[in-house]
Structures are given as structure tokens and as C-alpha cells.
CSV table of C-alpha atoms in Angstrom, one decimal:
chain,number,residue,atom,x,y,z
C,11,UNK,CA,-44.3,-11.5,30.7
C,12,UNK,CA,-42.4,-12.8,33.7
C,13,UNK,CA,-39.3,-10.8,34.6
C,14,UNK,CA,-36.9,-13.6,33.9
C,15,UNK,CA,-38.4,-14.2,30.4
C,16,UNK,CA,-38.2,-10.4,29.7
C,17,UNK,CA,-34.5,-10.3,30.7
C,18,UNK,CA,-33.8,-13.4,28.5
C,19,UNK,CA,-35.6,-11.8,25.5
C,20,UNK,CA,-33.6,-8.5,26.0
C,21,UNK,CA,-30.3,-10.5,26.2
C,22,UNK,CA,-31.1,-12.3,23.0
C,23,UNK,CA,-32.0,-9.0,21.3
C,24,UNK,CA,-28.8,-7.3,22.4
C,25,UNK,CA,-26.8,-10.3,21.3
C,26,UNK,CA,-28.4,-10.2,17.9
C,27,UNK,CA,-27.7,-6.5,17.5
C,28,UNK,CA,-24.1,-7.1,18.6
C,29,UNK,CA,-23.7,-9.8,15.9
C,30,UNK,CA,-25.1,-7.5,13.3
C,31,UNK,CA,-22.8,-4.7,14.3
C,32,UNK,CA,-19.8,-7.0,14.2
C,33,UNK,CA,-20.8,-8.3,10.7
C,34,UNK,CA,-21.1,-4.7,9.5
C,35,UNK,CA,-17.7,-3.9,11.0
C,36,UNK,CA,-16.2,-7.0,9.2
C,37,UNK,CA,-17.5,-5.9,5.8
C,38,UNK,CA,-14.6,-4.4,3.8
C,39,UNK,CA,-14.7,-0.8,2.9
C,40,UNK,CA,-15.4,-0.3,-0.9
C,41,UNK,CA,-13.8,2.3,-3.2
C,42,UNK,CA,-14.2,2.8,-6.9
C,43,UNK,CA,-11.2,4.1,-8.9
C,44,UNK,CA,-11.1,5.2,-12.5
C,45,UNK,CA,-7.7,5.1,-14.2
C,46,UNK,CA,-6.7,6.9,-17.4
C,47,UNK,CA,-3.3,6.5,-19.0
C,48,UNK,CA,-1.2,4.2,-21.2
C,49,UNK,CA,1.3,1.4,-21.0
C,50,UNK,CA,3.0,2.8,-17.9
C,51,UNK,CA,-0.3,2.0,-16.1
C,52,UNK,CA,-1.2,-1.3,-17.8
C,53,UNK,CA,2.2,-3.0,-17.8
C,54,UNK,CA,2.0,-5.5,-14.9
C,55,UNK,CA,-1.6,-4.3,-14.5
C,56,UNK,CA,-1.2,-1.5,-11.9
C,57,UNK,CA,-5.0,-1.3,-11.2
C,58,UNK,CA,-5.2,-5.0,-10.4
C,59,UNK,CA,-2.0,-4.8,-8.4
C,60,UNK,CA,-3.6,-2.0,-6.4
C,61,UNK,CA,-6.7,-4.1,-5.8
C,62,UNK,CA,-4.6,-7.1,-4.6
C,63,UNK,CA,-2.6,-5.0,-2.3
C,64,UNK,CA,-5.7,-3.4,-0.7
C,65,UNK,CA,-7.3,-6.8,-0.3
C,66,UNK,CA,-4.2,-8.1,1.5
C,67,UNK,CA,-4.4,-5.7,4.4
C,68,UNK,CA,-5.5,-6.6,8.0
C,69,UNK,CA,-8.4,-4.2,7.4
C,70,UNK,CA,-9.0,-5.0,3.7
C,71,UNK,CA,-10.4,-2.5,1.2
C,72,UNK,CA,-12.4,-3.8,-1.8
C,73,UNK,CA,-11.2,-1.7,-4.8
C,74,UNK,CA,-13.3,-1.7,-8.0
C,75,UNK,CA,-11.5,-0.2,-11.0
C,76,UNK,CA,-12.1,0.8,-14.6
C,77,UNK,CA,-9.1,1.5,-16.7
C,78,UNK,CA,-9.0,3.4,-20.0
C,79,UNK,CA,-5.5,2.9,-21.6
C,80,UNK,CA,-3.8,2.5,-24.9
C,81,UNK,CA,-0.2,1.9,-25.9
C,82,UNK,CA,1.5,5.3,-26.4
C,83,UNK,CA,-1.7,7.1,-25.7
C,84,UNK,CA,-1.8,10.6,-24.2
C,85,UNK,CA,-4.4,12.1,-21.9
C,86,UNK,CA,-5.5,14.3,-24.8
C,87,UNK,CA,-6.2,11.1,-26.8
C,88,UNK,CA,-8.3,9.7,-24.0
C,89,UNK,CA,-10.2,13.0,-23.5
C,90,UNK,CA,-10.9,13.3,-27.2
C,91,UNK,CA,-12.3,9.8,-27.6
C,92,UNK,CA,-14.8,10.5,-24.8
C,93,UNK,CA,-14.9,7.0,-23.3
C,94,UNK,CA,-13.2,7.8,-20.0
C,95,UNK,CA,-15.1,11.0,-19.7
C,96,UNK,CA,-18.4,9.2,-20.2
C,97,UNK,CA,-17.5,6.7,-17.5
C,98,UNK,CA,-16.5,9.5,-15.1
C,99,UNK,CA,-19.9,11.2,-15.6
C,100,UNK,CA,-21.9,8.0,-15.5
C,101,UNK,CA,-21.0,6.6,-12.0
C,102,UNK,CA,-19.9,7.4,-8.5
C,103,UNK,CA,-16.1,7.3,-8.3
C,104,UNK,CA,-13.9,7.8,-5.2
C,105,UNK,CA,-10.8,8.7,-7.2
C,106,UNK,CA,-9.7,9.6,-10.8
C,107,UNK,CA,-6.1,8.7,-11.5
C,108,UNK,CA,-4.5,10.5,-14.5
C,109,UNK,CA,-1.2,9.3,-16.0
C,110,UNK,CA,0.2,11.3,-18.9
C,111,UNK,CA,2.4,9.9,-21.6
C,112,UNK,CA,6.1,9.5,-20.6
C,113,UNK,CA,7.9,12.8,-20.5
C,114,UNK,CA,5.2,15.0,-22.0
C,115,UNK,CA,4.6,17.0,-18.8
C,116,UNK,CA,8.2,18.3,-18.7
C,117,UNK,CA,7.2,20.7,-21.5
C,118,UNK,CA,5.3,22.8,-19.0
C,119,UNK,CA,8.4,24.0,-17.3
C,120,UNK,CA,10.3,24.5,-20.5
C,121,UNK,CA,9.9,28.0,-22.0
C,122,UNK,CA,10.6,26.7,-25.6
C,123,UNK,CA,8.2,23.8,-25.4
C,124,UNK,CA,5.4,25.4,-23.3
C,125,UNK,CA,3.5,26.5,-26.4
C,126,UNK,CA,3.9,23.3,-28.4
C,127,UNK,CA,0.8,21.5,-29.7
C,128,UNK,CA,1.3,18.5,-27.5
C,129,UNK,CA,2.0,20.6,-24.4
C,130,UNK,CA,-1.1,22.7,-24.8
C,131,UNK,CA,-3.2,19.6,-25.5
C,132,UNK,CA,-1.9,17.9,-22.4
C,133,UNK,CA,-2.7,20.9,-20.1
C,134,UNK,CA,-6.1,21.2,-21.7
C,135,UNK,CA,-6.9,17.5,-21.1
C,136,UNK,CA,-5.8,17.7,-17.5
C,137,UNK,CA,-8.1,20.7,-17.0
C,138,UNK,CA,-11.0,19.0,-18.7
C,139,UNK,CA,-10.8,15.8,-16.8
C,140,UNK,CA,-10.3,17.7,-13.5
C,141,UNK,CA,-13.3,19.9,-14.2
C,142,UNK,CA,-15.6,16.9,-15.0
C,143,UNK,CA,-14.3,15.1,-11.9
C,144,UNK,CA,-15.1,18.2,-9.8
C,145,UNK,CA,-18.6,18.4,-11.2
C,146,UNK,CA,-19.3,14.9,-9.9
C,147,UNK,CA,-17.4,15.2,-6.6
C,148,UNK,CA,-14.5,12.9,-7.5
C,149,UNK,CA,-11.0,13.7,-6.2
C,150,UNK,CA,-8.2,13.8,-8.8
C,151,UNK,CA,-4.7,12.2,-8.5
C,152,UNK,CA,-1.8,12.7,-10.9
C,153,UNK,CA,0.4,9.7,-11.2
C,154,UNK,CA,3.7,11.5,-11.9
C,155,UNK,CA,5.9,9.4,-14.2
C,156,UNK,CA,9.7,9.1,-14.7
C,157,UNK,CA,12.4,10.5,-16.9
C,158,UNK,CA,15.7,9.0,-18.2
C,159,UNK,CA,17.8,11.0,-15.8
C,160,UNK,CA,17.7,13.2,-12.7
C,161,UNK,CA,17.6,16.5,-14.8
C,162,UNK,CA,14.5,15.3,-16.7
C,163,UNK,CA,13.0,13.9,-13.6
C,164,UNK,CA,13.3,17.3,-11.9
C,165,UNK,CA,11.4,18.9,-14.8
C,166,UNK,CA,8.6,16.3,-14.6
C,167,UNK,CA,8.3,16.7,-10.8
C,168,UNK,CA,8.0,20.5,-11.1
C,169,UNK,CA,5.5,20.2,-13.9
C,170,UNK,CA,3.3,17.7,-12.0
C,171,UNK,CA,3.2,20.1,-9.1
C,172,UNK,CA,2.2,23.0,-11.4
C,173,UNK,CA,-0.6,21.2,-13.2
C,174,UNK,CA,-1.8,19.7,-9.9
C,175,UNK,CA,-2.1,23.2,-8.4
C,176,UNK,CA,-4.1,24.4,-11.4
C,177,UNK,CA,-6.5,21.5,-11.3
C,178,UNK,CA,-6.9,21.0,-7.5
C,179,UNK,CA,-5.3,17.5,-7.8
C,180,UNK,CA,-2.9,15.5,-5.6
C,181,UNK,CA,0.4,14.3,-7.0
C,182,UNK,CA,1.4,10.7,-6.5
C,183,UNK,CA,5.2,11.0,-6.9
C,184,UNK,CA,5.8,7.7,-8.6
C,185,UNK,CA,8.6,9.0,-10.9
C,186,UNK,CA,10.6,10.4,-8.0
C,187,UNK,CA,10.3,7.2,-6.0
C,188,UNK,CA,11.2,5.0,-8.9
C,189,UNK,CA,14.2,7.1,-10.0
C,190,UNK,CA,15.5,6.8,-6.4
C,191,UNK,CA,14.8,3.0,-6.6
C,192,UNK,CA,16.8,2.8,-9.9
C,193,UNK,CA,19.7,4.6,-8.2
C,194,UNK,CA,19.8,1.8,-5.6
C,195,UNK,CA,18.9,-1.3,-7.6
C,196,UNK,CA,19.9,-0.2,-11.1
C,197,UNK,CA,17.9,1.0,-14.1
C,198,UNK,CA,17.6,-2.6,-15.5
C,199,UNK,CA,15.9,-3.8,-12.3
C,200,UNK,CA,13.5,-0.9,-12.2
C,201,UNK,CA,12.8,-0.3,-15.9
C,202,UNK,CA,13.7,-3.5,-17.7
C,203,UNK,CA,13.2,-2.1,-21.2
C,204,UNK,CA,14.4,1.4,-20.1
C,205,UNK,CA,10.8,2.7,-20.2
C,206,UNK,CA,8.3,0.4,-18.5
C,207,UNK,CA,8.2,-0.6,-14.8
C,208,UNK,CA,9.4,-3.8,-13.4
C,209,UNK,CA,7.0,-5.7,-11.1
C,210,UNK,CA,8.7,-4.2,-8.1
C,211,UNK,CA,8.2,-0.7,-9.6
C,212,UNK,CA,4.5,-1.4,-10.2
C,213,UNK,CA,4.2,-2.6,-6.5
C,214,UNK,CA,5.8,0.7,-5.4
C,215,UNK,CA,3.2,2.6,-7.3
C,216,UNK,CA,0.4,0.5,-5.9
C,217,UNK,CA,1.6,1.3,-2.4
C,218,UNK,CA,1.6,5.0,-3.2
C,219,UNK,CA,-1.9,4.7,-4.6
C,220,UNK,CA,-3.0,3.0,-1.3
C,221,UNK,CA,-1.6,5.8,0.8
C,222,UNK,CA,-3.2,8.5,-1.4
C,223,UNK,CA,-6.6,6.9,-2.0
C,224,UNK,CA,-7.2,4.6,0.9
C,225,UNK,CA,-5.6,7.1,3.2
C,226,UNK,CA,-2.9,5.0,4.9
C,227,UNK,CA,0.4,3.3,3.9
C,228,UNK,CA,-0.2,-0.4,3.5
C,229,UNK,CA,1.2,-2.8,6.1
C,230,UNK,CA,3.6,-5.5,5.0
C,231,UNK,CA,1.6,-8.6,4.2
C,232,UNK,CA,1.6,-11.4,1.6
C,233,UNK,CA,0.1,-10.1,-1.7
C,234,UNK,CA,-1.4,-12.6,-4.1
C,235,UNK,CA,-1.2,-11.6,-7.8
C,236,UNK,CA,-3.5,-14.0,-9.6
C,237,UNK,CA,-3.9,-12.1,-12.9
C,238,UNK,CA,-1.9,-11.6,-16.1
C,239,UNK,CA,1.1,-9.4,-15.6
C,240,UNK,CA,0.6,-7.6,-18.9
C,241,UNK,CA,3.6,-6.8,-21.1
C,242,UNK,CA,4.2,-3.6,-23.0
C,243,UNK,CA,2.9,-5.1,-26.3
C,244,UNK,CA,-0.4,-6.4,-24.8
C,245,UNK,CA,-3.3,-6.1,-27.1
C,246,UNK,CA,-5.0,-3.3,-25.1
C,247,UNK,CA,-7.6,-1.1,-26.7
C,248,UNK,CA,-9.1,2.2,-25.5
C,249,UNK,CA,-12.7,1.7,-26.5
C,250,UNK,CA,-13.7,-0.3,-23.4
C,251,UNK,CA,-12.4,-0.6,-19.8
C,252,UNK,CA,-9.3,-2.8,-19.7
C,253,UNK,CA,-10.9,-5.0,-17.0
C,254,UNK,CA,-13.6,-6.2,-19.5
C,255,UNK,CA,-11.2,-7.1,-22.4
C,256,UNK,CA,-11.1,-10.9,-22.6
C,257,UNK,CA,-8.0,-10.9,-24.8
C,258,UNK,CA,-6.0,-9.7,-21.8
C,259,UNK,CA,-6.9,-12.5,-19.4
C,260,UNK,CA,-4.3,-14.9,-20.9
C,261,UNK,CA,-3.0,-17.6,-18.7
C,262,UNK,CA,-2.2,-15.9,-15.4
C,263,UNK,CA,0.3,-17.5,-13.1
C,264,UNK,CA,-0.3,-17.0,-9.4
C,265,UNK,CA,2.5,-15.0,-7.8
C,266,UNK,CA,2.7,-14.4,-4.1
C,267,UNK,CA,4.9,-11.5,-3.0
C,268,UNK,CA,5.9,-12.2,0.6
C,269,UNK,CA,5.4,-9.8,3.5
C,270,UNK,CA,9.2,-9.2,4.0
C,271,UNK,CA,9.5,-8.2,0.3
C,272,UNK,CA,6.5,-5.9,0.6
C,273,UNK,CA,8.2,-4.2,3.6
C,274,UNK,CA,11.0,-3.2,1.2
C,275,UNK,CA,8.6,-2.1,-1.4
C,276,UNK,CA,6.6,0.1,1.0
C,277,UNK,CA,9.8,1.7,2.3
C,278,UNK,CA,10.8,2.5,-1.3
C,279,UNK,CA,7.4,4.0,-2.0
C,280,UNK,CA,7.7,6.5,0.9
């Protein structure tokens, strides 16, 4: 082959390899996340909000989720029904997010409540989920919830740290951040029905999840929410992943949270 043709062939080959490399670089990183909890997770659809936030980033991350939740459910309920545990054992997951019912965890730092049935069941469920996650190489995150006042919040935060240390888990301090947000914006703006998160509060939790699971705080960018922002009385069942339940699709209205608003949300999450 003449030298000039050889050089041309090599140039074309190198260009092709460069295009392939750029295409691979452009492909979004993919992560699979399993959520277990109750209405504090499904109100406003925290898993979908997390997916939308991750997709909005300059370097987007494709998040796949499965969510096992039920109104008023505890982690013990979810462990006992076996659905989430089976999902955890049956597929590769990059994260398991556990959210216990309301103020249950506070019992673990209360000498009188420590031996109660609910408290022992909660600790056992945390340990069982964490052990199964460890067996399949999945990191565990505890989504620490909120209490009605600073005293209760202090108990919840201490308890979350305790159970995390016993299960080799990482705490996502949602309760602490949202209680601080409520001090600034008012309880009504943060917990409209006194229990469940507002959309802003859900976005704060999504930002915290991004930092913990993706590994970096999100950058302010427009976030498009094109799914149903589920209310507390949504017809959620725990027998299948929330993402596959057709009755929850509803008539979603497209909501765009602008970048400047997200800057405030991210600051509140830190």
C-alpha cells in the first residue's frame, strides 16, 4: 500500500476510534437504587424526583429505582412481607435506601422505650436488610426522618447514627435539614399537613440522595418533574414496586423547577 494511502487509512481509523470514545464518554452513568419505606418516601414521589434531578445535571446520571412502600408501614413490615428482600437478593443494586416510619427510631436512645416491641422490631429489620445488602455488595443508606420539635429531632438524629454504626450504613440527614428549613420557612411550608414533606422538602431530600449515592452535590439546573406528585392518601400497595403500579400514574402535570430555585434547595440540603 502506498505511503499516502496508509497514512489516510490510519487517520480514518484513529478518527473512528476517537468518535467511539466520545460516544462512550457521552453515555450517562447508570445507577440502580432500591427504596424501602412509607409515605415519607412516596409523597411527591421522592425516587422519581431523585431520577429527575440526576438527569438534569451537566453530566447526567441515569437512575433506575424500585420502591417498596406502604402508608404507615414500618421497615419491619417490609422485611416481614419479603418483597423488598427478594428484590435486593435478585438483582445488582448500587444503593439500598431505608426509611423507617416517622419517629420510631427515637426509641433507640430512650431507656424506657428501648425494649418495646416496635423498637426491637425496627432494629432487627435494619440489621436484616443491612446483612442481606452486604451479602450482595450493596451499600446501605438510612434516610433519617424528622420529628415535631428540636428535642425529638435530636433523639432521631442520635438514633440514626447509632443504628448506622451497627449496620455499616451511611446516614442521609434529611430530618436535620428539613427541621432547619422549617425554622426558616415555617412548618406549614415544609410539612403542609404537619407530617409529610412539601415539594421543596422532597427536592431537598433528592439533593441529599444525589450527594450520597452519585457522589457529588448537584449543580443548580432546571429540573423537570413530569410524573404524578403523589399525595399521602395515594393508593400505594407494598406487594409490587411502586414504579409498576398503574393506579399511581394519574394525570401528571409537568412542573419545571428553575435553576435559581434549585440553588436555594441545594443550599438547604447541605
